[in-house]
C-alpha cells in the first residue's frame, strides 16, 4: 500500500522544513486535519508543534499570535449572546 505522505517524506529527506511541507500540503489540497497528521507522521511533531507549523505556513508569525487574533471575535460573540 503506498504511503499517502510519501511526497512529504521526500521533502523532509531533501531538507525541507515542516513549514515548507505544510505549505506544499495545502497547495496539494490537504485540509487542516490531514496536514496535522502529515506533520506529526513525517516530522514526529507534537500536536502543538504541528499546529504551529501550519499557522506559520498560513502567514501568522506564531501560534500565539493566531490564537490572540481570535479573542476579539470571541469577546464580541459572547457579548452578543449576553444581550439576547
Short mmCIF file of C-alpha atoms in Angstrom, two decimals, residues 63-77:
data_model
loop_
_atom_site.label_atom_id
_atom_site.label_comp_id
_atom_site.label_asym_id
_atom_site.label_seq_id
_atom_site.Cartn_x
_atom_site.Cartn_y
_atom_site.Cartn_z
CA UNK A 63 0.52 30.10 17.09
CA UNK A 64 0.29 32.60 19.95
CA UNK A 65 -0.40 35.47 17.51
CA UNK A 66 -3.01 33.40 15.66
CA UNK A 67 -4.85 32.42 18.83
CA UNK A 68 -4.68 36.01 20.08
CA UNK A 69 -6.38 37.17 16.89
CA UNK A 70 -9.40 35.05 17.81
CA UNK A 71 -10.02 36.87 21.12
CA UNK A 72 -11.84 39.97 19.76
CA UNK A 73 -14.27 37.86 17.73
CA UNK A 74 -14.94 35.58 20.69
CA UNK A 75 -15.50 38.54 23.03
CA UNK A 76 -17.91 40.07 20.54
CA UNK A 77 -19.82 36.79 20.19
#
